């Protein structure tokens, strides 16, 4: 861990926060604090500098800070920002998902003592195993044509944590299916991702003795994207902070809550912010978007928030474009017309400054086909991507980036790669073991400093380091499956067969690759130019959508709109198509476009 002298690198950056009264107030907060942060408001910068200050000034080693966020990509971005300040993940600094926190810092150390009834040692089932188990049980209980999806059962488990209440049994068949699934899973000596949070919450709720132990290690808990993290995390936070004395620093934006289908509840953020013992700070200056984009996005949201642009003179371009021939025409127009014009419109603009956003992976298929036909290089982030991002695959990508030239600029930091390697272990290594592991990884990376084929690099990395490590770490089973998926994608005939190490290492934010993302995946990202496709009733959401689902759909559109700094293009056809039958439904363009144009 860096010394107190080296950790002062955050101070010059922190001075920049003085220019914004709200950011400075959050930075100066001394106890529980909730920051409500609109798009482009500098919330990540504020959070990162606050964490750096806490580690340097408020928490003495070996105690530290736990920072929880929604996704692995969010965690990776926070890690990168902290590394730039000389801080890296270590025993003093946890940066990861709520699942990772519950597994590593609640269940692994305390589940046995609390007698939670989980199979020990803890071994995490792969996503594919869980899918197959669910399918077998659903068919056995309700027949092959039953209407329940695994995501329905998982949401039921997330939302109804109290199994003895009537609410658990309101959907009787889902509750029966969930009980049978959990019992079968545990009989096999396995847990899944939902178990991590469910039993993590039970651990802290039912065992007072756990609270001081957690506080002794992590006296400060930070939470990013709070609106997306659900009831389990909310209860854990309240228990640790308000009963256990752990200091809380939480950041979120209810207007960007788009995971209601997963059980997230944005009202939990407001509940936290409304407490008398929590300091509330609201960030209102938008550093990203031109003012025209801010004003239009609030009209699309249907709520006036009063956000203002940092640079009020910047001009924006906002266009709605009809492509009457359908999605294929939308994709073709984006690739052949909009992108070349956008690249020419600003000196130095690159493909990586442009994103095409869409609702679902099947729309992404249409987009990817058009992009490949045009010969453009691209990064795709959706359910059809060759492998899912996780801590392990992200580490492999960063190792590739370092070896392919990043070592010359310390991007990423070698020390950060070594500490992340150590952190994969479920048990604390002795000083000698940790030193030997760092040396082993360093020797490998140093010997591979070239830009070779990505498949050769990953194959060597697995043979030398990774395969033995994941075999010894049952908690990494699902991540190991994603590592295997990466390897398959890199093999001849795979979708990533032509990748070299530099391009593998640049699969997040490469300046030379067009970004193709679902709207959900785009959260937290920003681009000069945003192109949104499939903006038709029936494609973006069901034509008869209403209530909470309509509000969440509106927020998703708002998220996409506010990814743009300078230009937003919205493409529609006025109809959508049933992919199975080929039947067209002329339901009109997305209603939010009518509201924008009529304002």
XYZ file of C-alpha atoms in Angstrom:
599
model
C 0.000 0.000 0.000
C 1.352 3.488 -0.760
C 2.815 5.507 2.066
C 1.047 8.548 3.447
C 3.578 10.685 1.591
C 2.796 9.063 -1.777
C -0.951 9.036 -1.129
C -0.965 12.855 -1.026
C -1.107 12.773 -4.847
C -4.860 13.391 -4.551
C -4.455 16.862 -3.039
C -3.863 18.894 -6.234
C -6.844 17.199 -7.871
C -8.968 17.788 -4.793
C -8.342 21.522 -5.059
C -10.244 21.461 -8.350
C -13.396 20.553 -6.425
C -13.375 24.000 -4.786
C -14.717 25.415 -8.036
C -17.983 23.558 -7.417
C -19.609 24.260 -4.038
C -21.619 21.035 -4.003
C -18.644 18.821 -4.886
C -16.579 20.534 -2.201
C -19.340 20.029 0.373
C -19.386 16.306 -0.388
C -15.593 16.168 -0.223
C -15.621 17.925 3.176
C -18.397 15.746 4.676
C -17.396 14.115 7.957
C -20.052 11.459 8.572
C -22.860 9.761 6.636
C -23.329 11.510 3.300
C -25.547 10.842 0.273
C -24.717 12.558 -3.004
C -27.509 12.846 -5.576
C -25.622 13.307 -8.815
C -27.125 14.078 -12.213
C -25.531 12.992 -15.499
C -22.079 14.409 -16.181
C -21.920 16.049 -12.760
C -18.471 14.766 -11.836
C -19.746 12.240 -9.327
C -17.009 9.681 -10.091
C -14.304 12.318 -9.647
C -15.877 13.403 -6.366
C -16.196 9.822 -5.128
C -12.636 8.885 -6.057
C -11.114 11.946 -4.404
C -13.252 11.390 -1.317
C -11.983 7.801 -1.091
C -8.387 8.974 -1.504
C -8.821 11.520 1.269
C -10.421 9.024 3.639
C -7.602 6.542 3.115
C -4.948 9.214 3.595
C -6.465 11.194 6.452
C -9.264 9.353 8.230
C -8.486 5.628 8.333
C -5.254 4.312 9.747
C -3.719 1.098 8.366
C -4.462 -1.770 8.427
C -8.096 -0.615 8.442
C -9.522 0.526 5.149
C -12.462 1.336 2.900
C -14.903 -0.865 0.988
C -16.348 0.626 -2.194
C -19.334 -1.207 -3.677
C -20.785 -0.541 -7.103
C -23.279 -2.126 -9.477
C -21.118 -3.805 -12.107
C -17.620 -5.013 -12.772
C -17.185 -2.279 -15.380
C -18.067 0.405 -12.824
C -15.593 -1.150 -10.392
C -12.910 -1.220 -13.066
C -13.384 2.475 -13.843
C -13.105 3.388 -10.150
C -9.947 1.277 -9.865
C -8.414 3.060 -12.841
C -9.177 6.478 -11.411
C -7.708 5.548 -8.035
C -4.596 4.072 -9.638
C -3.968 7.452 -11.240
C -3.777 8.826 -7.693
C -1.360 6.109 -6.600
C -4.040 4.013 -4.865
C -4.799 0.421 -5.768
C -6.969 -2.426 -4.545
C -5.383 -4.136 -1.556
C -6.308 -5.446 1.871
C -7.096 -1.815 2.756
C -9.188 -1.021 -0.296
C -11.948 -3.220 -1.684
C -13.482 -2.088 -4.980
C -16.065 -4.433 -6.402
C -19.665 -5.492 -6.811
C -22.106 -6.117 -3.998
C -21.817 -9.842 -4.756
C -18.049 -9.704 -4.416
C -18.259 -7.810 -1.135
C -20.803 -10.206 0.359
C -18.805 -13.269 -0.701
C -15.309 -12.110 0.256
C -15.946 -9.952 3.295
C -19.131 -11.345 4.848
C -19.754 -14.975 3.927
C -16.233 -16.357 3.556
C -15.000 -15.102 6.931
C -18.206 -15.448 8.972
C -20.711 -17.887 7.364
C -19.361 -20.886 9.253
C -19.453 -19.082 12.611
C -22.996 -17.836 11.976
C -24.237 -21.329 11.027
C -26.201 -19.977 8.070
C -26.877 -23.419 6.615
C -24.845 -22.837 3.463
C -22.688 -25.626 2.006
C -19.070 -25.199 3.072
C -16.555 -24.507 1.731
C -18.362 -21.948 -0.403
C -18.286 -22.814 -4.092
C -20.055 -20.644 -6.666
C -22.014 -22.364 -9.430
C -21.494 -21.194 -12.990
C -24.249 -19.282 -14.733
C -24.692 -22.161 -17.174
C -25.071 -24.730 -14.389
C -27.720 -22.559 -12.719
C -29.564 -22.197 -16.004
C -29.659 -25.943 -16.562
C -30.756 -26.636 -12.986
C -33.556 -24.101 -13.246
C -34.715 -25.563 -16.549
C -34.869 -29.119 -15.170
C -36.743 -28.105 -12.032
C -39.196 -25.854 -13.850
C -40.099 -28.622 -16.276
C -40.432 -31.177 -13.485
C -42.666 -28.953 -11.340
C -44.828 -27.187 -13.934
C -44.283 -28.882 -17.285
C -42.229 -27.961 -20.329
C -44.468 -25.059 -21.354
C -44.552 -23.247 -18.025
C -44.485 -19.419 -18.276
C -41.803 -18.674 -15.692
C -38.356 -17.423 -16.628
C -35.270 -17.732 -14.488
C -35.059 -13.957 -14.222
C -38.578 -13.957 -12.724
C -37.523 -16.393 -10.031
C -34.294 -14.501 -9.353
C -36.170 -11.210 -9.018
C -38.600 -12.864 -6.600
C -35.643 -14.009 -4.488
C -34.060 -10.534 -4.523
C -37.192 -8.592 -3.682
C -38.667 -10.883 -1.008
C -35.836 -11.445 1.438
C -38.132 -12.375 4.334
C -39.249 -15.899 3.542
C -41.717 -16.111 6.422
C -43.866 -13.193 5.254
C -47.054 -13.521 3.160
C -45.350 -11.538 0.363
C -43.009 -14.467 -0.326
C -46.021 -16.697 -1.040
C -48.076 -14.174 -3.021
C -46.664 -15.741 -6.194
C -46.976 -19.303 -4.951
C -45.490 -21.070 -7.944
C -42.441 -18.796 -8.106
C -41.845 -19.313 -4.379
C -42.152 -23.091 -4.798
C -39.747 -23.040 -7.716
C -37.259 -20.848 -5.808
C -37.318 -23.114 -2.762
C -36.772 -26.225 -4.888
C -33.984 -24.536 -6.849
C -32.111 -23.343 -3.759
C -32.405 -26.736 -2.055
C -31.110 -28.578 -5.123
C -28.263 -26.114 -5.563
C -27.154 -26.387 -1.946
C -27.365 -30.182 -1.989
C -24.739 -30.057 -4.724
C -22.508 -28.014 -2.424
C -23.022 -24.831 -4.464
C -24.317 -21.307 -4.084
C -25.231 -18.788 -6.788
C -24.939 -15.018 -7.108
C -28.303 -14.358 -5.487
C -27.278 -16.424 -2.458
C -24.326 -14.113 -1.880
C -26.535 -11.101 -1.186
C -29.438 -13.020 0.382
C -27.218 -14.709 2.942
C -24.987 -11.670 3.325
C -28.053 -9.726 4.434
C -29.138 -12.517 6.790
C -25.668 -12.611 8.308
C -25.601 -8.939 9.271
C -29.309 -8.827 10.164
C -29.265 -11.758 12.582
C -25.805 -11.516 14.149
C -24.888 -8.414 16.142
C -21.352 -9.713 16.686
C -20.603 -9.360 12.961
C -21.027 -5.582 12.975
C -17.919 -4.616 14.987
C -15.858 -7.135 13.041
C -16.805 -5.553 9.725
C -16.267 -2.078 11.160
C -12.827 -3.089 12.444
C -11.755 -3.884 8.894
C -13.775 -1.322 6.945
C -14.808 1.648 9.106
C -15.953 3.409 5.921
C -18.321 2.050 3.274
C -18.776 3.802 -0.064
C -21.534 2.860 -2.510
C -21.707 3.994 -6.129
C -24.836 3.763 -8.354
C -26.936 3.206 -5.228
C -30.219 3.336 -7.154
C -29.348 0.103 -8.988
C -28.353 -2.127 -6.077
C -31.621 -3.357 -4.599
C -33.145 -4.247 -1.248
C -30.464 -6.683 -0.063
C -27.662 -4.157 -0.298
C -29.909 -1.433 1.165
C -30.543 -3.511 4.272
C -26.856 -4.372 4.605
C -25.947 -0.685 4.334
C -28.501 0.404 6.927
C -27.434 -2.306 9.354
C -23.712 -1.583 9.026
C -24.068 2.219 9.042
C -26.858 2.944 11.475
C -26.473 -0.021 13.840
C -22.814 -0.881 13.319
C -21.255 2.573 13.185
C -19.693 2.205 9.740
C -19.404 5.598 8.038
C -21.353 5.773 4.767
C -20.665 7.736 1.583
C -23.235 6.911 -1.102
C -23.688 8.290 -4.618
C -26.616 7.795 -6.965
C -29.253 9.244 -9.272
C -32.817 7.974 -9.180
C -33.390 9.385 -12.672
C -30.902 6.811 -13.974
C -32.556 3.842 -12.248
C -33.086 1.359 -15.088
C -32.855 -2.049 -13.426
C -36.345 -2.404 -11.981
C -36.702 -5.672 -13.935
C -33.867 -7.003 -11.760
C -35.460 -5.897 -8.504
C -33.741 -2.527 -8.082
C -35.858 0.128 -6.367
C -34.840 3.778 -6.752
C -37.035 4.784 -3.807
C -34.430 3.191 -1.521
C -31.965 5.942 -2.469
C -34.516 8.598 -1.523
C -35.254 6.774 1.722
C -31.571 6.946 2.589
C -31.226 10.591 1.521
C -34.253 11.647 3.610
C -32.795 10.433 6.907
C -32.051 13.123 9.489
C -28.675 11.560 10.325
C -27.451 11.727 6.704
C -25.998 14.812 5.024
C -27.560 15.326 1.590
C -25.617 16.908 -1.262
C -26.990 17.487 -4.768
C -24.698 17.966 -7.785
C -26.388 20.138 -10.405
C -23.641 21.248 -12.805
C -23.279 19.062 -15.902
C -19.691 19.050 -17.210
C -20.419 16.651 -20.069
C -23.375 17.794 -22.108
C -23.989 20.931 -24.091
C -26.907 22.967 -22.717
C -29.269 22.039 -25.562
C -28.751 18.353 -24.734
C -29.439 18.985 -21.043
C -32.669 20.842 -21.768
C -33.884 18.248 -24.266
C -33.029 15.364 -21.932
C -35.110 16.891 -19.134
C -38.049 17.218 -21.508
C -37.603 13.565 -22.400
C -37.467 12.671 -18.712
C -40.661 14.620 -18.094
C -39.136 16.260 -15.022
C -37.411 19.603 -14.589
C -34.253 19.095 -12.548
C -32.604 22.459 -13.056
C -29.289 21.028 -14.235
C -27.035 23.524 -15.964
C -24.117 23.181 -18.330
C -20.621 24.063 -17.198
C -19.937 25.510 -20.647
C -23.092 27.385 -21.559
C -21.696 28.530 -24.919
C -21.152 25.064 -26.389
C -23.459 24.225 -29.260
C -25.175 20.864 -29.703
C -26.693 18.989 -32.597
C -29.880 17.007 -31.976
C -31.586 15.237 -34.875
C -34.437 12.794 -35.396
C -34.102 10.752 -38.567
C -36.800 8.580 -40.118
C -35.633 5.413 -41.906
C -38.867 3.952 -43.289
C -37.308 0.667 -44.426
C -36.612 -0.544 -40.878
C -33.704 -1.368 -38.604
C -31.345 -2.400 -41.388
C -31.772 1.014 -42.986
C -31.265 2.701 -39.617
C -27.984 0.841 -39.105
C -26.836 1.520 -42.659
C -27.624 5.227 -42.373
C -25.757 5.459 -39.075
C -22.659 3.781 -40.487
C -22.576 5.266 -43.986
C -23.855 8.794 -43.313
C -23.786 9.874 -39.676
C -20.417 8.456 -38.612
C -18.330 9.858 -41.512
C -19.941 13.270 -41.032
C -19.345 13.162 -37.271
C -15.681 12.267 -37.753
C -15.247 15.151 -40.162
C -17.113 17.643 -37.970
C -14.429 17.905 -35.283
C -10.690 17.821 -35.696
C -9.120 14.869 -33.903
C -12.397 13.008 -33.365
C -12.000 9.217 -33.573
C -14.297 6.205 -33.780
C -13.947 5.709 -30.039
C -15.689 9.076 -29.516
C -18.857 7.698 -31.110
C -21.377 5.212 -29.718
C -24.340 3.435 -31.266
C -26.851 2.584 -28.550
C -29.786 0.208 -28.787
C -32.283 -1.551 -26.571
C -31.512 -5.252 -27.097
C -28.803 -7.561 -28.396
C -30.850 -8.619 -31.437
C -30.818 -4.987 -32.609
C -27.097 -5.080 -31.914
C -26.814 -7.969 -34.395
C -28.237 -5.759 -37.142
C -25.898 -2.922 -36.205
C -22.818 -5.174 -36.040
C -23.580 -6.558 -39.500
C -23.714 -3.047 -40.974
C -20.525 -1.985 -39.197
C -18.619 -5.056 -40.404
C -19.860 -4.510 -43.960
C -18.406 -0.999 -43.819
C -15.086 -2.392 -42.578
C -15.064 -0.516 -39.280
C -13.453 -1.893 -36.133
C -15.756 -1.984 -33.133
C -16.288 -3.035 -29.541
C -19.588 -4.660 -28.653
C -20.993 -4.718 -25.134
C -24.275 -6.615 -24.830
C -25.574 -10.125 -24.165
C -24.259 -11.295 -27.521
C -20.692 -10.295 -26.675
C -18.256 -13.239 -26.844
C -17.681 -13.254 -23.087
C -19.019 -11.482 -20.039
C -16.868 -8.932 -18.281
C -15.776 -9.982 -14.801
C -12.790 -9.373 -12.539
C -10.792 -12.162 -14.173
C -11.394 -11.241 -17.822
C -10.808 -7.567 -17.021
C -7.483 -8.488 -15.411
C -6.472 -10.459 -18.510
C -7.364 -7.506 -20.737
C -5.330 -5.133 -18.595
C -2.348 -7.504 -18.599
C -2.533 -7.555 -22.402
C -2.672 -3.756 -22.482
C 0.400 -3.511 -20.234
C 2.447 -5.978 -22.281
C 1.429 -4.450 -25.615
C 2.950 -1.095 -24.706
C 1.169 0.142 -21.627
C 4.272 -0.567 -19.569
C 5.992 2.422 -21.189
C 3.407 4.812 -19.711
C 2.401 2.802 -16.608
C -1.112 2.363 -18.039
C -2.251 0.277 -16.336
C 0.065 0.262 -13.338
C 2.014 -2.965 -12.905
C 1.616 -2.681 -9.151
C -2.141 -2.560 -9.565
C -2.106 -5.700 -11.707
C -0.065 -7.507 -9.048
C -2.383 -6.497 -6.208
C -5.441 -7.555 -8.179
C -3.777 -10.934 -8.753
C -3.257 -11.342 -5.010
C -6.869 -10.320 -4.351
C -8.234 -13.275 -6.352
C -7.345 -15.553 -3.409
C -10.057 -16.221 -0.871
C -7.514 -16.438 1.946
C -4.898 -13.919 2.989
C -1.438 -14.871 1.740
C 1.598 -14.627 3.992
C 4.103 -11.908 3.157
C 6.420 -14.499 1.624
C 3.644 -16.096 -0.455
C 2.453 -12.715 -1.698
C 5.993 -11.661 -2.590
C 6.545 -14.878 -4.532
C 3.243 -14.474 -6.410
C 4.065 -10.891 -7.378
C 7.473 -11.996 -8.641
C 5.931 -14.848 -10.647
C 3.424 -12.580 -12.384
C 6.050 -9.904 -12.991
C 8.389 -12.394 -14.669
C 5.633 -13.570 -16.983
C 4.454 -10.085 -17.962
C 7.994 -8.815 -18.440
C 8.752 -11.709 -20.776
C 5.684 -11.022 -22.964
C 6.284 -7.338 -23.734
C 5.243 -7.379 -27.356
C 2.086 -7.141 -29.407
C 1.478 -10.755 -30.415
C -1.753 -12.530 -31.250
C -4.158 -12.249 -28.330
C -4.943 -15.980 -28.382
C -1.253 -16.861 -27.924
C -0.920 -14.430 -25.035
C -4.057 -15.654 -23.257
C -3.084 -19.292 -23.805
C 0.338 -18.684 -22.245
C -1.131 -16.674 -19.391
C -3.550 -19.468 -18.578
C -0.921 -22.201 -18.790
C 1.589 -20.309 -16.660
C -0.650 -18.676 -14.058
C -4.393 -18.721 -14.379
C -5.531 -22.322 -14.797
C -3.849 -23.538 -11.605
C -5.094 -20.526 -9.664
C -8.758 -20.868 -10.645
C -8.625 -24.615 -10.005
C -7.636 -23.856 -6.417
C -10.297 -21.142 -5.987
C -13.827 -22.613 -6.132
C -15.303 -19.148 -5.673
C -14.004 -18.242 -9.135
C -15.837 -21.009 -11.017
C -18.163 -18.679 -12.902
C -15.354 -16.268 -13.735
C -13.285 -19.198 -14.976
C -16.152 -20.009 -17.357
C -15.926 -16.487 -18.787
C -12.156 -16.873 -19.154
C -12.794 -20.050 -21.141
C -15.336 -18.185 -23.280
C -12.686 -15.551 -23.998
C -10.255 -18.253 -25.079
C -12.827 -19.827 -27.404
C -13.630 -16.466 -28.971
C -9.935 -15.893 -29.725
C -9.416 -19.247 -31.460
C -9.427 -19.586 -35.267
C -13.027 -19.302 -36.417
C -14.033 -17.392 -33.272
C -15.479 -13.863 -33.362
C -12.245 -12.397 -31.924
C -9.779 -14.539 -33.866
C -7.973 -11.547 -35.376
C -7.409 -9.654 -32.133
C -3.884 -8.793 -31.123
C -2.906 -7.957 -27.541
C -3.256 -4.209 -27.989
C -6.824 -4.574 -29.223
C -7.701 -7.084 -26.500
C -6.329 -4.643 -23.939
C -8.256 -1.807 -25.543
C -11.682 -3.408 -25.394
C -12.761 -0.627 -23.057
C -12.579 2.805 -24.577
C -10.225 2.150 -27.486
C -9.903 5.348 -29.562
C -9.893 3.390 -32.825
C -12.976 1.260 -32.257
C -16.612 2.228 -32.645
C -18.678 1.525 -29.522
C -21.775 -0.677 -29.850
C -23.663 -0.905 -26.569
C -27.069 -1.566 -25.156
C -28.534 1.425 -23.379
C -28.107 -0.395 -20.072
C -24.429 -1.057 -20.786
C -23.860 2.606 -21.658
C -24.526 3.770 -18.107
C -21.516 5.633 -16.788
C -20.062 6.173 -20.273
C -19.715 9.372 -22.281
C -19.094 10.090 -25.955
C -18.919 13.068 -28.292
C -21.607 11.561 -30.474
C -24.477 9.227 -29.547
C -26.594 7.447 -32.164
C -29.700 5.729 -30.788
C -31.386 3.113 -32.985
C -34.679 1.259 -32.761
C -36.639 4.189 -31.339
C -40.027 2.764 -32.235
C -42.986 1.744 -30.143
C -42.818 -2.027 -29.920
C -39.041 -2.097 -30.356
C -37.959 0.140 -27.499
C -40.807 -1.077 -25.266
C -44.183 -2.731 -25.656
C -46.658 -0.446 -27.378
C -49.085 -0.629 -24.440
C -46.468 -0.114 -21.722
C -47.586 2.037 -18.797
C -47.026 2.723 -15.102
C -43.644 1.885 -13.580
C -42.471 0.136 -16.739
C -43.118 3.258 -18.801
C -41.282 5.401 -16.261
C -38.291 3.077 -16.358
C -38.353 3.070 -20.159
C -38.340 6.865 -20.081
C -35.345 6.835 -17.738
C -33.518 4.460 -20.065
C -34.041 6.856 -22.970
C -32.785 9.665 -20.708
C -29.659 7.663 -19.884
C -28.898 7.195 -23.579
C -29.520 10.848 -24.385
C -27.220 12.117 -21.644
C -24.226 10.015 -22.739
C -23.585 12.639 -25.452
C -21.335 15.660 -25.174
C -22.099 17.310 -28.512
C -24.390 15.370 -30.846
C -27.423 13.103 -30.507
C -29.025 11.281 -33.443
C -32.306 9.410 -32.932
C -33.309 6.951 -35.644
C -36.745 5.396 -36.085
C -38.905 3.698 -38.706
C -42.449 3.979 -37.365
C -42.925 0.222 -37.228
C -41.430 -2.903 -35.708
C -41.274 -6.501 -36.803
C -41.916 -9.834 -35.137
C -38.662 -11.652 -35.881
C -40.319 -15.092 -35.814
C -43.304 -14.411 -38.066
C -41.993 -11.470 -40.078
C -45.197 -9.569 -39.381
C -44.932 -5.783 -39.183
C -46.668 -3.653 -36.563
C -47.119 0.023 -37.401
C -47.224 1.425 -33.887
C -45.377 4.641 -34.697
C -42.140 6.068 -33.498
C -41.237 6.187 -29.820
C -43.603 8.496 -27.962
C -40.693 10.282 -26.299
C -39.657 11.646 -29.693
C -43.113 13.183 -30.150
C -42.760 14.826 -26.746
C -39.349 16.231 -27.674
C -40.543 17.583 -30.996
C -43.717 19.031 -29.515
C -41.943 20.867 -26.698
